[in-house]
Amino acid sequence: MAVAAQSANRPTVRRRIVGAQLRRLRESCGLGRRQAADSIGVGESRLSRVETGRAGLEEDDVKRLLELYGISRRDERDALLTLVQEANRPGWLQAFSGAMPAWFRPYVDLEEAAQVIRTYEVQFVPGLLQTEDYARAVIAQGRTTPSNEEIDRRVELRLRRQRILTAPNPVRLWAVIDEAALWRPIGGSEVARAQLRALLDAARLQHITVQVMPFRVGGHAGEAGAFTILRFPEPELHDIAYVEQLTGAMYLERDDDMDSYGAAMERLCVQSASPQESMDLISKIIREI
């Protein structure tokens, strides 16, 4: 049983890896979920949540499951138990717990663990590519009226998230942005122009691709709105489509969901202006905005 380590330093990712490993071990020894759940005194629905990474287990419960599954090798047991121990340790996100809704926290965890992020944005420049002034204007003009302190914390969080683009092994980011988002003078024309110049700078980096969905394209594959697809280096972790709503978010990973969102993203990339054409269009908007 090999536990991947490249991005397993995120609590959400740890739980998902632990759950995937436990599910695989249970299935390999032919046990049903109810039998395994009964052995540790929890409900079948609780174990289902554990196996999908949506809940954790105490270390003693995991030890009993490993014994039930016939895992006796110390190195195998220790590798998984170490992840269990670390899954509940607070990371840097703990300091920002009041700066984001609870439903968004898993996304930040997963975002930092991703190897490839593909996103389609309709209204704004994607958060990972926002300047500080632009981010402040977006947050201040949101659906709530946050205090100056709340705005500062949310901006700080957004800028902290961007470190995945400047890390030694940065995430691969592919962003498709609707042209309408680029014309919006969010924060005023000066802030908007500075944001677009920063977007051009980002688009020149090898690990970042920016495409614009131009007005000249009528109906297209992004008709349902903004979404993001996350891909991870660990074989235990399936791709996830993240769809944000007004008061929550959906984290989709079923095969049929991912087939639909993956196909939509592919069509968006084909229908959008090429990366070079997109840079030319962004430059044009800078001159005219």
Coordinates of C-alpha atoms in Angstrom, one line a residue:
M1 CA 0.0 0.0 0.0
A2 CA 1.8 3.1 -1.2
V3 CA 0.7 6.5 0.1
A4 CA 1.4 9.4 -2.2
A5 CA 3.2 12.3 -0.6
Q6 CA 3.6 15.1 -3.2
S7 CA 0.5 17.1 -2.2
A8 CA -0.7 15.0 0.8
N9 CA 0.1 17.9 3.2
R10 CA -3.4 19.3 3.0
P11 CA -6.0 18.2 5.6
T12 CA -8.7 17.7 3.0
V13 CA -6.3 15.8 0.7
R14 CA -5.1 13.6 3.6
R15 CA -8.7 12.6 4.5
R16 CA -9.4 11.8 0.8
I17 CA -6.3 9.6 0.5
V18 CA -7.0 7.8 3.8
G19 CA -10.6 7.2 2.7
A20 CA -9.6 5.9 -0.7
Q21 CA -7.0 3.6 0.9
L22 CA -9.5 2.2 3.4
R23 CA -12.1 1.7 0.7
R24 CA -9.6 -0.2 -1.5
L25 CA -8.5 -2.4 1.4
R26 CA -12.0 -3.2 2.4
E27 CA -13.0 -4.2 -1.1
S28 CA -9.8 -6.2 -1.7
C29 CA -10.7 -8.5 1.2
G30 CA -14.3 -8.8 0.2
L31 CA -16.0 -7.1 3.1
G32 CA -19.1 -5.0 2.8
R33 CA -19.3 -1.5 4.2
R34 CA -21.9 -2.5 6.8
Q35 CA -19.7 -5.2 8.2
A36 CA -16.7 -2.9 8.4
A37 CA -18.8 -0.1 10.0
D38 CA -20.2 -2.5 12.6
S39 CA -16.7 -3.5 13.6
I40 CA -15.9 0.0 14.8
G41 CA -19.3 0.9 16.0
V42 CA -20.3 3.5 13.5
G43 CA -23.1 3.7 11.0
E44 CA -22.7 2.6 7.4
S45 CA -23.4 6.2 6.2
R46 CA -20.6 7.4 8.5
L47 CA -18.1 5.0 7.0
S48 CA -19.2 6.0 3.5
R49 CA -18.4 9.6 4.3
V50 CA -15.0 8.5 5.6
E51 CA -14.2 6.5 2.5
T52 CA -15.1 9.5 0.3
G53 CA -12.9 11.8 2.4
R54 CA -15.8 13.8 3.7
A55 CA -15.2 12.8 7.3
G56 CA -12.3 11.5 9.4
L57 CA -11.8 8.7 11.9
E58 CA -10.0 8.4 15.1
E59 CA -6.6 6.6 14.9
D60 CA -7.9 3.7 17.1
D61 CA -10.8 3.1 14.7
V62 CA -8.4 3.0 11.7
K63 CA -6.2 0.6 13.6
R64 CA -9.2 -1.7 14.1
L65 CA -10.1 -1.5 10.4
L66 CA -6.6 -2.3 9.3
E67 CA -6.6 -5.4 11.6
L68 CA -10.0 -6.4 10.1
Y69 CA -8.6 -6.0 6.6
G70 CA -5.6 -8.1 7.4
I71 CA -2.9 -5.4 7.2
S72 CA -0.1 -6.5 9.4
R73 CA 3.0 -5.1 7.9
R74 CA 4.2 -2.2 10.1
D75 CA 5.4 0.0 7.3
E76 CA 1.9 -0.2 5.6
R77 CA 0.1 0.5 8.8
D78 CA 2.4 3.4 9.8
A79 CA 2.1 5.1 6.5
L80 CA -1.6 5.3 6.7
L81 CA -1.8 6.0 10.4
T82 CA 0.6 9.0 9.9
L83 CA -1.8 10.5 7.4
V84 CA -4.6 9.9 9.9
Q85 CA -2.7 11.7 12.7
E86 CA -1.9 14.7 10.4
A87 CA -5.4 15.0 8.9
N88 CA -6.6 16.8 12.0
R89 CA -3.7 19.1 12.4
P90 CA -4.6 22.7 11.6
G91 CA -2.7 24.2 8.6
W92 CA -2.2 27.8 7.6
L93 CA -5.9 28.0 6.7
Q94 CA -6.8 27.9 10.3
A95 CA -5.8 31.5 10.7
F96 CA -8.2 32.5 7.9
S97 CA -11.2 30.5 9.3
G98 CA -13.3 33.7 9.7
A99 CA -12.3 35.1 6.3
M100 CA -14.2 32.5 4.2
P101 CA -17.4 30.5 4.3
A102 CA -17.1 27.0 5.6
W103 CA -18.1 25.6 2.2
F104 CA -15.2 27.3 0.5
R105 CA -12.4 26.0 2.8
P106 CA -12.2 22.5 1.2
Y107 CA -11.7 24.2 -2.2
V108 CA -8.7 26.2 -0.9
D109 CA -7.2 23.0 0.5
L110 CA -7.8 21.1 -2.8
E111 CA -6.6 24.0 -4.9
E112 CA -3.2 24.0 -3.1
A113 CA -2.9 20.3 -3.7
A114 CA -3.8 20.3 -7.4
Q115 CA -1.3 19.7 -10.2
V116 CA -3.5 21.2 -12.9
I117 CA -6.3 23.8 -12.5
R118 CA -8.6 24.6 -15.4
T119 CA -11.1 27.3 -14.9
Y120 CA -13.8 29.2 -16.8
E121 CA -14.7 32.6 -15.4
V122 CA -17.6 34.8 -16.5
Q123 CA -17.7 37.9 -14.3
F124 CA -14.2 38.4 -13.0
V125 CA -10.5 37.7 -13.6
P126 CA -9.9 34.4 -11.8
G127 CA -9.0 34.9 -8.1
L128 CA -5.5 33.3 -8.6
L129 CA -4.7 36.0 -11.1
Q130 CA -6.1 39.0 -9.4
T131 CA -4.0 42.0 -8.3
E132 CA -4.4 43.2 -4.7
D133 CA -6.4 46.4 -5.7
Y134 CA -8.7 44.4 -8.1
A135 CA -9.3 41.8 -5.4
R136 CA -10.2 44.4 -2.9
A137 CA -12.7 46.0 -5.3
V138 CA -14.3 42.6 -6.1
I139 CA -14.6 41.7 -2.4
A140 CA -15.9 45.2 -1.4
Q141 CA -18.6 45.1 -4.1
G142 CA -19.8 41.6 -3.2
R143 CA -23.3 40.7 -2.1
T144 CA -22.6 41.5 1.5
T145 CA -21.2 44.6 3.1
P146 CA -18.0 43.5 4.9
S147 CA -16.1 45.7 7.3
N148 CA -12.7 47.1 6.3
E149 CA -11.1 44.5 8.5
E150 CA -13.0 41.7 6.8
I151 CA -12.0 43.0 3.4
D152 CA -8.4 43.1 4.5
R153 CA -8.5 39.5 5.7
R154 CA -10.2 38.2 2.5
V155 CA -7.7 40.0 0.3
E156 CA -4.9 38.6 2.3
L157 CA -6.3 35.1 1.9
R158 CA -6.7 35.6 -1.9
L159 CA -3.1 36.7 -2.2
R160 CA -1.9 33.9 0.0
R161 CA -3.7 31.4 -2.3
Q162 CA -1.7 32.7 -5.3
R163 CA 1.6 31.3 -3.9
I164 CA 0.8 28.1 -5.7
L165 CA 1.7 29.9 -8.9
T166 CA 5.2 31.0 -7.7
A167 CA 6.2 27.8 -5.8
P168 CA 9.2 25.8 -7.0
N169 CA 6.9 23.4 -8.7
P170 CA 4.0 25.7 -9.5
V171 CA 0.5 24.5 -10.4
R172 CA -0.4 24.4 -14.1
L173 CA -3.2 27.0 -14.5
W174 CA -5.3 27.2 -17.7
A175 CA -7.9 30.0 -17.5
V176 CA -10.6 30.8 -20.0
I177 CA -12.2 34.2 -19.3
D178 CA -15.3 35.6 -20.9
E179 CA -14.5 38.9 -22.7
A180 CA -17.2 40.7 -20.7
A181 CA -15.2 40.2 -17.5
L182 CA -12.3 42.1 -19.0
W183 CA -14.3 45.1 -20.0
R184 CA -15.7 45.6 -16.5
P185 CA -13.9 48.6 -14.9
I186 CA -13.9 47.0 -11.5
G187 CA -12.3 49.4 -9.0
G188 CA -12.2 52.0 -11.7
S189 CA -10.4 52.3 -15.0
E190 CA -6.9 52.6 -13.5
V191 CA -7.3 49.5 -11.3
A192 CA -8.8 47.6 -14.2
R193 CA -6.0 48.5 -16.6
A194 CA -3.4 47.4 -14.0
Q195 CA -5.2 44.1 -13.6
L196 CA -5.2 43.5 -17.3
R197 CA -1.5 44.3 -17.5
A198 CA -0.9 41.8 -14.7
L199 CA -3.0 39.3 -16.6
L200 CA -0.7 39.7 -19.7
D201 CA 2.4 39.2 -17.5
A202 CA 0.9 36.0 -16.1
A203 CA 0.0 34.7 -19.5
R204 CA 3.6 34.9 -20.6
L205 CA 4.6 32.4 -17.9
Q206 CA 5.2 28.9 -19.1
H207 CA 2.9 27.3 -16.6
I208 CA -0.1 29.7 -17.1
T209 CA -2.3 29.7 -20.2
V210 CA -5.0 32.5 -20.6
Q211 CA -7.6 32.3 -23.3
V212 CA -10.5 34.8 -23.9
M213 CA -13.9 33.8 -24.9
P214 CA -14.7 36.7 -27.3
F215 CA -18.0 38.4 -27.9
R216 CA -17.9 37.3 -31.5
V217 CA -18.6 33.7 -30.4
G218 CA -22.3 33.4 -29.8
G219 CA -23.6 30.4 -27.7
H220 CA -20.8 28.3 -26.4
A221 CA -20.0 25.4 -24.0
G222 CA -19.9 27.7 -20.9
E223 CA -23.6 28.5 -21.0
A224 CA -24.1 27.1 -17.5
G225 CA -21.7 29.5 -15.9
A226 CA -18.3 29.5 -14.2
F227 CA -16.6 26.3 -13.1
T228 CA -13.2 24.9 -12.2
I229 CA -11.7 21.5 -12.7
L230 CA -8.9 20.3 -10.4
R231 CA -6.5 17.5 -11.2
F232 CA -4.2 15.9 -8.6
P233 CA -0.9 14.0 -8.8
E234 CA -2.0 11.3 -6.4
P235 CA -3.6 8.3 -8.1
E236 CA -6.1 8.0 -5.2
L237 CA -7.6 11.4 -6.0
H238 CA -10.2 11.7 -8.8
D239 CA -10.5 15.0 -10.7
I240 CA -13.0 17.4 -9.1
A241 CA -15.3 19.9 -10.7
Y242 CA -16.0 22.9 -8.5
V243 CA -19.2 24.9 -9.1
E244 CA -19.8 27.9 -6.9
Q245 CA -23.3 29.1 -6.0
L246 CA -24.7 32.0 -4.2
T247 CA -24.7 30.4 -0.7
G248 CA -22.6 27.3 -1.3
A249 CA -20.7 25.1 -3.7
M250 CA -20.8 21.7 -5.4
Y251 CA -17.8 19.4 -5.5
L252 CA -18.4 17.0 -8.3
E253 CA -16.4 13.9 -9.0
R254 CA -18.7 11.2 -10.4
D255 CA -17.6 9.9 -13.8
D256 CA -20.6 11.2 -15.6
D257 CA -20.2 14.7 -14.1
M258 CA -16.5 14.8 -14.9
D259 CA -17.1 13.7 -18.4
S260 CA -19.6 16.5 -18.9
Y261 CA -17.4 19.2 -17.4
G262 CA -14.3 17.9 -19.0
A263 CA -16.0 18.0 -22.4
A264 CA -17.3 21.5 -21.8
M265 CA -13.8 22.7 -20.8
E266 CA -12.3 21.2 -24.0
R267 CA -15.0 22.9 -26.2
L268 CA -14.4 26.2 -24.4
C269 CA -10.7 26.0 -25.2
V270 CA -11.4 25.3 -28.8
Q271 CA -14.0 28.0 -29.2
S272 CA -12.0 30.7 -27.4
A273 CA -9.4 32.9 -29.0
S274 CA -5.9 31.3 -29.1
P275 CA -3.5 32.3 -26.3
Q276 CA -1.7 34.8 -28.6
E277 CA -5.0 36.2 -30.0
S278 CA -6.2 36.5 -26.4
M279 CA -3.1 38.5 -25.5
D280 CA -3.8 40.8 -28.4
L281 CA -7.4 41.3 -27.3
I282 CA -6.4 42.0 -23.7
S283 CA -3.9 44.6 -25.0
K284 CA -6.7 46.2 -27.1
I285 CA -9.0 46.4 -24.1
I286 CA -6.2 48.0 -22.0
R287 CA -6.0 50.8 -24.6
E288 CA -9.8 51.3 -24.8
I289 CA -11.1 50.8 -21.3

